[in-house]
C-alpha cells in the first residue's frame, strides 16, 4: 500500500483517549447555564403547595386569599389542568395536581406564579386546603392485603421466578433476612426550569431531565396539546442518578406559563427536592441458599418486597431487575424467587443508579459470606467456584452470549495490592480527632463483594436513540437529544464523531425535542451504547455519502477511497482532497438506532429479557470504633467489566463517583420516614459522603473484553460501581465487628447494639 | 416588603442593586439581580458549599449572608477567579484531572481550593480533605478533585519558585 500523506492530522482525542470535557471550561468559570440559572425579562416565579399529610381526603381548596395578594399572577389547582389529570413514567397513575385525595407527604396540590419568590411563599401560605386526614398505609408487608389506597390497587407488580428442578435441596443451607433503607439521589442541582408561552398557543420548557421526549409526551397529554406544540430543551443538569426520570415541575411550569402568558421560572428548595422526586426503594429480603459440601451452589430461594410508595413510577421495572438479579453473578441450577413491589403512603420510589440490583447485591453477597462461613471456606474461593461465564444460563433461563468476565473482576480486585498507609493523624480515626472513645479499641475489617446488572432497557421495550450528523466545511455538527447529566456523553459524542469522520472540530447542537427524535433515557447504563451507537451510525452514513460524492465528482474508484485524518485519499496514492474542500456542500444523515430485541419474561420469570450485562467487584477496608459505633472506610478497591475503555479519565470518575454513593448507602444515607413523614429533608440531616468520609478508591483493573454487538465493544459503566460497593463495605463492617448487621445503612446503634428507636 | 437601594462591589466592579427586598441573600442577589449565576444554589442552608464566595478574603456560603450586609466589602465569585477569557491554575487543574462531572459543585469547590492554596501551597491529603469537606460533590467521589488540588498546588509552587 502506498504511504498516505496526511497533511493535517487530527490532534483532538478519539476513542480510547482521555478527552477533556467540552463543557469543562464553562463549568469551571461559572459560565455554564444550569436549569436554575435561567432568566428571562418579565419573568414570574412559580411555586408548589404540597400536602403536609401522607394520606388525606381533600374536602375543599380556597385560593381566594392567595389571589388577592399583590404580585400574584396565577393560582391553579386540578380544575385548571386542561388535559389528562394523570401522568406517569410507565403508566399514568399520578395526578398533576391532587383533586380529591393526597397519597403522600409532599404531593402537589396547587401552584402559584408571582413576581418574587417571597410573594410566592406568601401566596402558598394563603391557600386554604380543608383536609380530612386519614390513617396512612406505611407498612409494605401489610400493603397487599390492606384497603387499596389507589384505584389501581396496592400491588404494583409481582414476579415469580421458577428455574430448574424445584426439588433440589442442598446439604448446606444458610438463611438470612436483610433490609435496605430509602436512599436519595441527592443530586446537587435542584429541580428547576423556565417555561415560555409560544405564539402558536404552545409552550417551550427549558428543564433538567434524563429523557426529554418522554417528559414532553407526558406533559402534552396533561396540557391537552399536540406534542409538536410542546417543545422541551435540555438545560444544564446538575446530576440526576435516576431521580430526573419522572416529571417533577414540568407540567406545573407549562401550566403557569400558558395561564399567565409570561415566562415562569421555578426552582425547588432542597427540602422540596426531597419531597419532589422519587427515591431508591426500601427493601426487605429473605434468602435461603443451598449448596453441596464442596461449595457448589445448588439452589436459591428468595422473597423480596420493595416499598414503591404512593405511585408506580418505574417500580415495575425495578422489581423485575431485583428479581432477575436476586442471586448475583453465579451459576445456580435451581431457583424459586418471588419479588413484589407495593403501594404505600410513603414517598414514591423509582429509578436510582443500580435500579433494583443494589438492594439484592446487599442480600446475595451477605448470603455468600454466610455460606462460606458455614462451609469453612474462603469467601473468595466460594465465589470463584460459582461465577457465571459466557455461555452460562441465568436464573431467567437466558444464555449469556456476550462477555462475562466475573472471575476476572473478582481476581483482579482481591489480588490488587493495598496502598494503605497507617496514618498517625487522629483525624483519620473513625469520627475524627477527639471523637473516638479509645483509639486502642479500633478494629479493622476487610471483605469483598461482586455484583452485576443488565445494560439497556429490557423485557421487550423498543429502546432506541436518534442522532443527526451534519457535515459542512470540514466541521461536523451532532444533534442528539441525549441528556448530559454529568456522565460525560458530550465528550464521547465528540470522540466518536472524530473517530468515524476524522474531523477536528465537532459541534454539539442543543438537545431539544423540536430538532431531533428521542434519545431514550439517560439511565440503565445505556447512553454510551444507544446514543453512542446512533452517532456512530449517523457519522458512518455521512462518511459513505461523502465518499460516494467524491468518487462521482472526481471519477475515482469508490472502493479505492478512504477518509483518514481530515483527508479523502485513494489507497493507490494518486488522489487527495481535504475534508473541508470536499464538504463545501453539506451532507447530513438522520439515524434511529435500535438494540437487539428483548422479550418479556413468562409466568415463571423465564425469557430472553436482557441485552447485555456488566460486572463489578469491590474490596473494602474499614476501621470501627466499637465503643461508639463509629465507622471509617479507609480503602476501597474496585475492578469493573467495561467491554472496552473509551475514555479512561471519565471512566475513573464514574467508578469513584458510583463507589462513593455505595459508601453513602452503607454507612450514612437514609431518608428517614416515620408514619409517612420524611424526617430529614435537608443536607443538614440527610448525610452524603464528604471528602473526609470517602477513602481513596483504587482502580485495580478495567477488564476489557469487547462486547459483541456494542458500538466499539463498550459496555455502559455508570451503574456497576454503585452495586457492589455497598455490599463490600457492609461485609467489611461484619468482618470488623463480628456482628450480623442485616440492615443497611449500618447505624452506630447497630454496632453498639442499642435499639435505634429506644426513645 | 421593605425595599432598599445599595451598591455591591463584586469582582472589582460596582453593581447597583435597586429596589431589593432587604431579606434577600447575597446568593440570590448575585444570581438573580446581578447576572452572576456562577455561585450555585444547591441547599441554601450553608451545608453544601456550592455557593462559596469570598467576602473580604474569607470564604463564606453566599446563601447565609444577607446581601445588604455585604455593602462596602470586596466580594469575589467564581466569575472573578481569573480575568475574562483566562483560566486560573485551579480551573485548569480541574479540567486536566477530570474533576468536573455535572459541575454544580465546581464553582464553590474552586473558590474554596483557591483560598486553601493561597494560604498553603503544599497541603497534605488530610488537609485538603478537611478544607473541602464543607463542599459536597455527588458525582465524583472526590478522587479527581484531590488529584486536581495536587496538580494546582504543584503549578502554584512552580509559579512562585
PDB file of N, CA, C and O in Angstrom, chain A residues 21 27-28 34 36-37 39 45 116 184-186 188 190 238-239 241 265 267 270 425 427 485-486 653 656-657 661 669 682 684 689-691 694, chain B residues 1 21 24 28 31-32 40-42 45 47 78 87 91 95-97 100-105 110 126 129 132-133 136 138-144:
ATOM      1  N   UNK A  21     -13.527  17.302  28.754  1.00  0.00           N
ATOM      2  CA  UNK A  21     -14.952  17.590  28.526  1.00  0.00           C
ATOM      3  C   UNK A  21     -15.119  18.891  27.747  1.00  0.00           C
ATOM      4  O   UNK A  21     -14.528  19.905  28.117  1.00  0.00           O
ATOM      5  N   UNK A  27     -17.933  25.157  32.788  1.00  0.00           N
ATOM      6  CA  UNK A  27     -18.282  24.703  34.135  1.00  0.00           C
ATOM      7  C   UNK A  27     -17.293  25.209  35.188  1.00  0.00           C
ATOM      8  O   UNK A  27     -17.683  25.445  36.329  1.00  0.00           O
ATOM      9  N   UNK A  28     -16.028  25.379  34.831  1.00  0.00           N
ATOM     10  CA  UNK A  28     -15.080  25.889  35.844  1.00  0.00           C
ATOM     11  C   UNK A  28     -15.074  27.412  35.939  1.00  0.00           C
ATOM     12  O   UNK A  28     -14.587  27.966  36.927  1.00  0.00           O
ATOM     13  N   UNK A  34     -26.942  26.152  34.141  1.00  0.00           N
ATOM     14  CA  UNK A  34     -27.774  25.093  34.701  1.00  0.00           C
ATOM     15  C   UNK A  34     -29.237  25.549  34.655  1.00  0.00           C
ATOM     16  O   UNK A  34     -29.518  26.735  34.493  1.00  0.00           O
ATOM     17  N   UNK A  36     -31.289  26.041  36.883  1.00  0.00           N
ATOM     18  CA  UNK A  36     -31.671  27.053  37.881  1.00  0.00           C
ATOM     19  C   UNK A  36     -31.047  28.413  37.583  1.00  0.00           C
ATOM     20  O   UNK A  36     -31.329  29.389  38.272  1.00  0.00           O
ATOM     21  N   UNK A  37     -30.199  28.483  36.563  1.00  0.00           N
ATOM     22  CA  UNK A  37     -29.565  29.759  36.198  1.00  0.00           C
ATOM     23  C   UNK A  37     -30.342  30.507  35.113  1.00  0.00           C
ATOM     24  O   UNK A  37     -29.963  31.612  34.722  1.00  0.00           O
ATOM     25  N   UNK A  39     -32.967  32.720  33.070  1.00  0.00           N
ATOM     26  CA  UNK A  39     -33.532  34.018  33.433  1.00  0.00           C
ATOM     27  C   UNK A  39     -34.164  34.623  32.205  1.00  0.00           C
ATOM     28  O   UNK A  39     -33.696  34.418  31.089  1.00  0.00           O
ATOM     29  N   UNK A  45     -42.119  33.979  39.022  1.00  0.00           N
ATOM     30  CA  UNK A  45     -41.603  32.839  39.791  1.00  0.00           C
ATOM     31  C   UNK A  45     -42.746  31.899  40.121  1.00  0.00           C
ATOM     32  O   UNK A  45     -43.832  32.348  40.509  1.00  0.00           O
ATOM     33  N   UNK A 116     -42.084  37.513  42.803  1.00  0.00           N
ATOM     34  CA  UNK A 116     -40.880  37.332  43.626  1.00  0.00           C
ATOM     35  C   UNK A 116     -41.060  36.040  44.421  1.00  0.00           C
ATOM     36  O   UNK A 116     -42.191  35.724  44.815  1.00  0.00           O
ATOM     37  N   UNK A 184     -31.577   8.516  48.854  1.00  0.00           N
ATOM     38  CA  UNK A 184     -31.929   9.612  47.947  1.00  0.00           C
ATOM     39  C   UNK A 184     -30.801   9.840  46.949  1.00  0.00           C
ATOM     40  O   UNK A 184     -29.630   9.683  47.285  1.00  0.00           O
ATOM     41  N   UNK A 185     -31.176  10.240  45.750  1.00  0.00           N
ATOM     42  CA  UNK A 185     -30.167  10.501  44.717  1.00  0.00           C
ATOM     43  C   UNK A 185     -29.307  11.699  45.091  1.00  0.00           C
ATOM     44  O   UNK A 185     -28.134  11.757  44.736  1.00  0.00           O
ATOM     45  N   UNK A 186     -29.911  12.667  45.774  1.00  0.00           N
ATOM     46  CA  UNK A 186     -29.170  13.827  46.289  1.00  0.00           C
ATOM     47  C   UNK A 186     -28.279  14.484  45.247  1.00  0.00           C
ATOM     48  O   UNK A 186     -27.162  14.909  45.556  1.00  0.00           O
ATOM     49  N   UNK A 188     -26.936  17.562  43.196  1.00  0.00           N
ATOM     50  CA  UNK A 188     -26.775  18.900  43.792  1.00  0.00           C
ATOM     51  C   UNK A 188     -27.658  19.957  43.135  1.00  0.00           C
ATOM     52  O   UNK A 188     -28.130  20.880  43.781  1.00  0.00           O
ATOM     53  N   UNK A 190     -30.827  21.541  42.081  1.00  0.00           N
ATOM     54  CA  UNK A 190     -32.232  21.267  42.405  1.00  0.00           C
ATOM     55  C   UNK A 190     -33.111  21.260  41.152  1.00  0.00           C
ATOM     56  O   UNK A 190     -32.756  21.837  40.124  1.00  0.00           O
ATOM     57  N   UNK A 238     -27.662  19.396  36.860  1.00  0.00           N
ATOM     58  CA  UNK A 238     -26.752  19.248  37.998  1.00  0.00           C
ATOM     59  C   UNK A 238     -26.886  17.887  38.649  1.00  0.00           C
ATOM     60  O   UNK A 238     -27.268  17.766  39.801  1.00  0.00           O
ATOM     61  N   UNK A 239     -26.557  16.832  37.894  1.00  0.00           N
ATOM     62  CA  UNK A 239     -26.655  15.465  38.415  1.00  0.00           C
ATOM     63  C   UNK A 239     -28.076  14.932  38.290  1.00  0.00           C
ATOM     64  O   UNK A 239     -29.034  15.703  38.199  1.00  0.00           O
ATOM     65  N   UNK A 241     -28.887  10.701  38.493  1.00  0.00           N
ATOM     66  CA  UNK A 241     -28.825   9.423  39.212  1.00  0.00           C
ATOM     67  C   UNK A 241     -30.175   8.703  39.273  1.00  0.00           C
ATOM     68  O   UNK A 241     -30.415   7.908  40.171  1.00  0.00           O
ATOM     69  N   UNK A 265     -40.331  30.863  35.952  1.00  0.00           N
ATOM     70  CA  UNK A 265     -39.188  30.075  36.446  1.00  0.00           C
ATOM     71  C   UNK A 265     -39.554  29.444  37.780  1.00  0.00           C
ATOM     72  O   UNK A 265     -40.227  30.076  38.603  1.00  0.00           O
ATOM     73  N   UNK A 267     -37.737  26.937  40.932  1.00  0.00           N
ATOM     74  CA  UNK A 267     -36.561  26.245  41.478  1.00  0.00           C
ATOM     75  C   UNK A 267     -36.976  25.635  42.810  1.00  0.00           C
ATOM     76  O   UNK A 267     -37.428  26.361  43.698  1.00  0.00           O
ATOM     77  N   UNK A 270     -34.056  22.697  48.636  1.00  0.00           N
ATOM     78  CA  UNK A 270     -33.565  21.344  48.918  1.00  0.00           C
ATOM     79  C   UNK A 270     -34.630  20.513  49.625  1.00  0.00           C
ATOM     80  O   UNK A 270     -34.836  19.351  49.310  1.00  0.00           O
ATOM     81  N   UNK A 425      -2.305  10.493  62.155  1.00  0.00           N
ATOM     82  CA  UNK A 425      -3.136  11.680  62.379  1.00  0.00           C
ATOM     83  C   UNK A 425      -4.460  11.246  63.010  1.00  0.00           C
ATOM     84  O   UNK A 425      -5.156  10.390  62.491  1.00  0.00           O
ATOM     85  N   UNK A 427      -7.155  12.652  63.036  1.00  0.00           N
ATOM     86  CA  UNK A 427      -8.300  12.939  62.173  1.00  0.00           C
ATOM     87  C   UNK A 427      -8.711  11.726  61.348  1.00  0.00           C
ATOM     88  O   UNK A 427      -9.830  11.636  60.872  1.00  0.00           O
ATOM     89  N   UNK A 485     -26.020  14.493  31.885  1.00  0.00           N
ATOM     90  CA  UNK A 485     -26.344  14.797  33.285  1.00  0.00           C
ATOM     91  C   UNK A 485     -25.081  14.884  34.136  1.00  0.00           C
ATOM     92  O   UNK A 485     -25.160  14.930  35.353  1.00  0.00           O
ATOM     93  N   UNK A 486     -23.931  14.895  33.445  1.00  0.00           N
ATOM     94  CA  UNK A 486     -22.657  14.931  34.156  1.00  0.00           C
ATOM     95  C   UNK A 486     -21.791  13.742  33.811  1.00  0.00           C
ATOM     96  O   UNK A 486     -20.584  13.735  34.041  1.00  0.00           O
ATOM     97  N   UNK A 653     -13.592   8.501  36.870  1.00  0.00           N
ATOM     98  CA  UNK A 653     -14.547   9.377  37.561  1.00  0.00           C
ATOM     99  C   UNK A 653     -15.871   8.679  37.850  1.00  0.00           C
ATOM    100  O   UNK A 653     -16.451   8.846  38.921  1.00  0.00           O
ATOM    101  N   UNK A 656     -15.181   6.044  40.695  1.00  0.00           N
ATOM    102  CA  UNK A 656     -15.017   6.685  42.008  1.00  0.00           C
ATOM    103  C   UNK A 656     -16.343   7.255  42.509  1.00  0.00           C
ATOM    104  O   UNK A 656     -16.688   7.132  43.682  1.00  0.00           O
ATOM    105  N   UNK A 657     -17.074   7.893  41.594  1.00  0.00           N
ATOM    106  CA  UNK A 657     -18.338   8.524  41.993  1.00  0.00           C
ATOM    107  C   UNK A 657     -19.395   7.514  42.388  1.00  0.00           C
ATOM    108  O   UNK A 657     -20.082   7.676  43.395  1.00  0.00           O
ATOM    109  N   UNK A 661     -21.314   6.748  46.228  1.00  0.00           N
ATOM    110  CA  UNK A 661     -22.735   6.623  46.537  1.00  0.00           C
ATOM    111  C   UNK A 661     -23.016   5.298  47.252  1.00  0.00           C
ATOM    112  O   UNK A 661     -23.904   5.214  48.094  1.00  0.00           O
ATOM    113  N   UNK A 669     -26.414   7.101  54.502  1.00  0.00           N
ATOM    114  CA  UNK A 669     -27.520   7.704  53.747  1.00  0.00           C
ATOM    115  C   UNK A 669     -28.835   6.982  53.974  1.00  0.00           C
ATOM    116  O   UNK A 669     -28.972   5.818  53.615  1.00  0.00           O
ATOM    117  N   UNK A 682     -33.166  17.526  54.297  1.00  0.00           N
ATOM    118  CA  UNK A 682     -32.189  18.617  54.160  1.00  0.00           C
ATOM    119  C   UNK A 682     -30.793  18.018  54.101  1.00  0.00           C
ATOM    120  O   UNK A 682     -30.592  16.872  54.511  1.00  0.00           O
ATOM    121  N   UNK A 684     -28.572  19.051  55.990  1.00  0.00           N
ATOM    122  CA  UNK A 684     -28.111  19.042  57.378  1.00  0.00           C
ATOM    123  C   UNK A 684     -28.339  17.647  57.960  1.00  0.00           C
ATOM    124  O   UNK A 684     -27.531  17.145  58.725  1.00  0.00           O
ATOM    125  N   UNK A 689     -21.609  11.402  51.599  1.00  0.00           N
ATOM    126  CA  UNK A 689     -20.186  11.408  51.925  1.00  0.00           C
ATOM    127  C   UNK A 689     -19.494  12.734  51.549  1.00  0.00           C
ATOM    128  O   UNK A 689     -19.714  13.264  50.461  1.00  0.00           O
ATOM    129  N   UNK A 690     -18.687  13.222  52.481  1.00  0.00           N
ATOM    130  CA  UNK A 690     -17.822  14.363  52.190  1.00  0.00           C
ATOM    131  C   UNK A 690     -16.437  13.819  51.826  1.00  0.00           C
ATOM    132  O   UNK A 690     -16.205  12.609  51.873  1.00  0.00           O
ATOM    133  N   UNK A 691     -15.521  14.725  51.529  1.00  0.00           N
ATOM    134  CA  UNK A 691     -14.155  14.299  51.198  1.00  0.00           C
ATOM    135  C   UNK A 691     -13.499  13.601  52.384  1.00  0.00           C
ATOM    136  O   UNK A 691     -12.575  12.798  52.205  1.00  0.00           O
ATOM    137  N   UNK A 694     -14.882   9.838  52.385  1.00  0.00           N
ATOM    138  CA  UNK A 694     -14.503   8.944  51.290  1.00  0.00           C
ATOM    139  C   UNK A 694     -13.041   8.521  51.402  1.00  0.00           C
ATOM    140  O   UNK A 694     -12.164   9.356  51.567  1.00  0.00           O
TER     141      UNK A 694
ATOM    142  N   UNK B   1     -43.111  44.473  51.350  1.00  0.00           N
ATOM    143  CA  UNK B   1     -41.710  44.138  51.627  1.00  0.00           C
ATOM    144  C   UNK B   1     -40.879  45.415  51.662  1.00  0.00           C
ATOM    145  O   UNK B   1     -41.023  46.256  50.781  1.00  0.00           O
ATOM    146  N   UNK B  21     -35.556  43.652  48.060  1.00  0.00           N
ATOM    147  CA  UNK B  21     -36.072  43.318  49.389  1.00  0.00           C
ATOM    148  C   UNK B  21     -34.857  43.059  50.279  1.00  0.00           C
ATOM    149  O   UNK B  21     -33.933  42.338  49.875  1.00  0.00           O
ATOM    150  N   UNK B  24     -33.175  39.553  51.037  1.00  0.00           N
ATOM    151  CA  UNK B  24     -32.555  38.709  50.007  1.00  0.00           C
ATOM    152  C   UNK B  24     -31.119  38.337  50.373  1.00  0.00           C
ATOM    153  O   UNK B  24     -30.345  39.195  50.817  1.00  0.00           O
ATOM    154  N   UNK B  28     -28.774  35.055  46.293  1.00  0.00           N
ATOM    155  CA  UNK B  28     -29.918  35.368  45.420  1.00  0.00           C
ATOM    156  C   UNK B  28     -29.645  36.646  44.624  1.00  0.00           C
ATOM    157  O   UNK B  28     -29.927  36.708  43.426  1.00  0.00           O
ATOM    158  N   UNK B  31     -27.127  35.983  41.866  1.00  0.00           N
ATOM    159  CA  UNK B  31     -27.650  35.142  40.784  1.00  0.00           C
ATOM    160  C   UNK B  31     -28.793  35.799  40.016  1.00  0.00           C
ATOM    161  O   UNK B  31     -28.826  35.771  38.789  1.00  0.00           O
ATOM    162  N   UNK B  32     -29.726  36.392  40.757  1.00  0.00           N
ATOM    163  CA  UNK B  32     -30.967  36.830  40.106  1.00  0.00           C
ATOM    164  C   UNK B  32     -30.993  38.326  39.795  1.00  0.00           C
ATOM    165  O   UNK B  32     -31.745  38.758  38.944  1.00  0.00           O
ATOM    166  N   UNK B  40     -23.630  28.613  43.132  1.00  0.00           N
ATOM    167  CA  UNK B  40     -24.793  27.741  42.907  1.00  0.00           C
ATOM    168  C   UNK B  40     -25.683  27.598  44.135  1.00  0.00           C
ATOM    169  O   UNK B  40     -25.246  27.777  45.267  1.00  0.00           O
ATOM    170  N   UNK B  41     -26.915  27.193  43.877  1.00  0.00           N
ATOM    171  CA  UNK B  41     -27.983  27.131  44.878  1.00  0.00           C
ATOM    172  C   UNK B  41     -28.382  25.690  45.164  1.00  0.00           C
ATOM    173  O   UNK B  41     -29.470  25.277  44.809  1.00  0.00           O
ATOM    174  N   UNK B  42     -27.528  24.914  45.800  1.00  0.00           N
ATOM    175  CA  UNK B  42     -27.869  23.501  45.985  1.00  0.00           C
ATOM    176  C   UNK B  42     -28.657  23.233  47.260  1.00  0.00           C
ATOM    177  O   UNK B  42     -29.545  22.395  47.257  1.00  0.00           O
ATOM    178  N   UNK B  45     -28.714  26.429  52.766  1.00  0.00           N
ATOM    179  CA  UNK B  45     -28.684  26.489  54.227  1.00  0.00           C
ATOM    180  C   UNK B  45     -27.273  26.233  54.751  1.00  0.00           C
ATOM    181  O   UNK B  45     -27.094  25.751  55.861  1.00  0.00           O
ATOM    182  N   UNK B  47     -24.889  24.111  53.983  1.00  0.00           N
ATOM    183  CA  UNK B  47     -24.397  22.752  54.213  1.00  0.00           C
ATOM    184  C   UNK B  47     -23.526  22.211  53.085  1.00  0.00           C
ATOM    185  O   UNK B  47     -22.739  21.297  53.300  1.00  0.00           O
ATOM    186  N   UNK B  78     -16.862  33.015  41.568  1.00  0.00           N
ATOM    187  CA  UNK B  78     -16.150  32.191  40.585  1.00  0.00           C
ATOM    188  C   UNK B  78     -15.872  32.991  39.312  1.00  0.00           C
ATOM    189  O   UNK B  78     -14.834  32.808  38.676  1.00  0.00           O
ATOM    190  N   UNK B  87      -7.945  31.201  32.403  1.00  0.00           N
ATOM    191  CA  UNK B  87      -8.266  30.242  33.456  1.00  0.00           C
ATOM    192  C   UNK B  87      -7.230  30.336  34.568  1.00  0.00           C
ATOM    193  O   UNK B  87      -6.031  30.456  34.307  1.00  0.00           O
ATOM    194  N   UNK B  91      -8.593  26.159  38.022  1.00  0.00           N
ATOM    195  CA  UNK B  91      -9.592  25.848  36.975  1.00  0.00           C
ATOM    196  C   UNK B  91      -8.990  24.916  35.916  1.00  0.00           C
ATOM    197  O   UNK B  91      -9.610  23.936  35.514  1.00  0.00           O
ATOM    198  N   UNK B  95     -10.000  20.738  34.971  1.00  0.00           N
ATOM    199  CA  UNK B  95     -10.276  20.166  33.642  1.00  0.00           C
ATOM    200  C   UNK B  95      -9.303  19.027  33.363  1.00  0.00           C
ATOM    201  O   UNK B  95      -9.698  17.935  32.947  1.00  0.00           O
ATOM    202  N   UNK B  96      -8.040  19.290  33.650  1.00  0.00           N
ATOM    203  CA  UNK B  96      -6.988  18.315  33.342  1.00  0.00           C
ATOM    204  C   UNK B  96      -7.163  17.016  34.129  1.00  0.00           C
ATOM    205  O   UNK B  96      -6.974  15.923  33.599  1.00  0.00           O
ATOM    206  N   UNK B  97      -7.562  17.150  35.391  1.00  0.00           N
ATOM    207  CA  UNK B  97      -7.647  15.962  36.258  1.00  0.00           C
ATOM    208  C   UNK B  97      -8.983  15.235  36.137  1.00  0.00           C
ATOM    209  O   UNK B  97      -9.182  14.199  36.754  1.00  0.00           O
ATOM    210  N   UNK B 100     -14.371  17.511  36.926  1.00  0.00           N
ATOM    211  CA  UNK B 100     -15.685  18.085  36.618  1.00  0.00           C
ATOM    212  C   UNK B 100     -16.587  16.996  36.046  1.00  0.00           C
ATOM    213  O   UNK B 100     -16.225  16.349  35.060  1.00  0.00           O
ATOM    214  N   UNK B 101     -17.719  16.785  36.673  1.00  0.00           N
ATOM    215  CA  UNK B 101     -18.720  15.932  36.025  1.00  0.00           C
ATOM    216  C   UNK B 101     -19.952  16.799  35.773  1.00  0.00           C
ATOM    217  O   UNK B 101     -19.973  17.547  34.800  1.00  0.00           O
ATOM    218  N   UNK B 102     -20.969  16.739  36.642  1.00  0.00           N
ATOM    219  CA  UNK B 102     -22.119  17.616  36.359  1.00  0.00           C
ATOM    220  C   UNK B 102     -21.723  19.072  36.531  1.00  0.00           C
ATOM    221  O   UNK B 102     -22.263  19.949  35.887  1.00  0.00           O
ATOM    222  N   UNK B 103     -20.778  19.338  37.420  1.00  0.00           N
ATOM    223  CA  UNK B 103     -20.226  20.681  37.542  1.00  0.00           C
ATOM    224  C   UNK B 103     -20.950  21.608  38.489  1.00  0.00           C
ATOM    225  O   UNK B 103     -20.556  22.757  38.651  1.00  0.00           O
ATOM    226  N   UNK B 104     -21.985  21.116  39.148  1.00  0.00           N
ATOM    227  CA  UNK B 104     -22.765  22.013  40.010  1.00  0.00           C
ATOM    228  C   UNK B 104     -21.976  22.424  41.256  1.00  0.00           C
ATOM    229  O   UNK B 104     -22.090  23.546  41.724  1.00  0.00           O
ATOM    230  N   UNK B 105     -21.152  21.528  41.768  1.00  0.00           N
ATOM    231  CA  UNK B 105     -20.353  21.844  42.958  1.00  0.00           C
ATOM    232  C   UNK B 105     -19.070  22.575  42.591  1.00  0.00           C
ATOM    233  O   UNK B 105     -18.374  23.085  43.471  1.00  0.00           O
ATOM    234  N   UNK B 110     -13.929  25.422  43.674  1.00  0.00           N
ATOM    235  CA  UNK B 110     -12.799  26.188  43.154  1.00  0.00           C
ATOM    236  C   UNK B 110     -12.504  27.395  44.035  1.00  0.00           C
ATOM    237  O   UNK B 110     -11.339  27.709  44.306  1.00  0.00           O
ATOM    238  N   UNK B 126      -4.880  14.877  53.986  1.00  0.00           N
ATOM    239  CA  UNK B 126      -5.910  15.087  55.006  1.00  0.00           C
ATOM    240  C   UNK B 126      -6.280  16.563  55.125  1.00  0.00           C
ATOM    241  O   UNK B 126      -7.446  16.913  55.351  1.00  0.00           O
ATOM    242  N   UNK B 129      -8.604  17.262  52.299  1.00  0.00           N
ATOM    243  CA  UNK B 129      -9.920  16.667  52.574  1.00  0.00           C
ATOM    244  C   UNK B 129     -10.688  17.500  53.600  1.00  0.00           C
ATOM    245  O   UNK B 129     -11.892  17.726  53.453  1.00  0.00           O
ATOM    246  N   UNK B 132     -11.944  20.873  52.044  1.00  0.00           N
ATOM    247  CA  UNK B 132     -13.081  20.822  51.122  1.00  0.00           C
ATOM    248  C   UNK B 132     -14.254  20.019  51.679  1.00  0.00           C
ATOM    249  O   UNK B 132     -15.221  19.757  50.963  1.00  0.00           O
ATOM    250  N   UNK B 133     -14.178  19.645  52.956  1.00  0.00           N
ATOM    251  CA  UNK B 133     -15.243  18.789  53.500  1.00  0.00           C
ATOM    252  C   UNK B 133     -16.562  19.550  53.647  1.00  0.00           C
ATOM    253  O   UNK B 133     -17.607  18.940  53.876  1.00  0.00           O
ATOM    254  N   UNK B 136     -19.919  19.704  49.225  1.00  0.00           N
ATOM    255  CA  UNK B 136     -20.394  18.383  48.811  1.00  0.00           C
ATOM    256  C   UNK B 136     -20.286  18.229  47.301  1.00  0.00           C
ATOM    257  O   UNK B 136     -20.574  19.152  46.547  1.00  0.00           O
ATOM    258  N   UNK B 138     -21.569  15.204  44.554  1.00  0.00           N
ATOM    259  CA  UNK B 138     -22.295  13.940  44.468  1.00  0.00           C
ATOM    260  C   UNK B 138     -21.811  13.064  43.317  1.00  0.00           C
ATOM    261  O   UNK B 138     -22.097  11.877  43.277  1.00  0.00           O
ATOM    262  N   UNK B 139     -21.091  13.658  42.361  1.00  0.00           N
ATOM    263  CA  UNK B 139     -20.724  12.895  41.162  1.00  0.00           C
ATOM    264  C   UNK B 139     -19.377  12.186  41.262  1.00  0.00           C
ATOM    265  O   UNK B 139     -19.224  11.077  40.777  1.00  0.00           O
ATOM    266  N   UNK B 140     -18.383  12.856  41.823  1.00  0.00           N
ATOM    267  CA  UNK B 140     -17.005  12.419  41.560  1.00  0.00           C
ATOM    268  C   UNK B 140     -16.423  11.462  42.586  1.00  0.00           C
ATOM    269  O   UNK B 140     -15.441  10.785  42.289  1.00  0.00           O
ATOM    270  N   UNK B 141     -16.989  11.440  43.812  1.00  0.00           N
ATOM    271  CA  UNK B 141     -16.334  10.652  44.854  1.00  0.00           C
ATOM    272  C   UNK B 141     -15.045  11.292  45.327  1.00  0.00           C
ATOM    273  O   UNK B 141     -14.281  10.676  46.073  1.00  0.00           O
ATOM    274  N   UNK B 142     -14.780  12.508  44.862  1.00  0.00           N
ATOM    275  CA  UNK B 142     -13.670  13.381  45.291  1.00  0.00           C
ATOM    276  C   UNK B 142     -12.284  12.987  44.785  1.00  0.00           C
ATOM    277  O   UNK B 142     -11.346  13.780  44.865  1.00  0.00           O
ATOM    278  N   UNK B 143     -12.121  11.792  44.241  1.00  0.00           N
ATOM    279  CA  UNK B 143     -10.784  11.345  43.835  1.00  0.00           C
ATOM    280  C   UNK B 143     -10.124  12.284  42.838  1.00  0.00           C
ATOM    281  O   UNK B 143      -8.973  12.697  42.999  1.00  0.00           O
ATOM    282  N   UNK B 144     -10.876  12.636  41.781  1.00  0.00           N
ATOM    283  CA  UNK B 144     -10.306  13.527  40.753  1.00  0.00           C
ATOM    284  C   UNK B 144     -10.124  14.950  41.298  1.00  0.00           C
ATOM    285  O   UNK B 144      -9.262  15.684  40.836  1.00  0.00           O
TER     286      UNK B 144
END
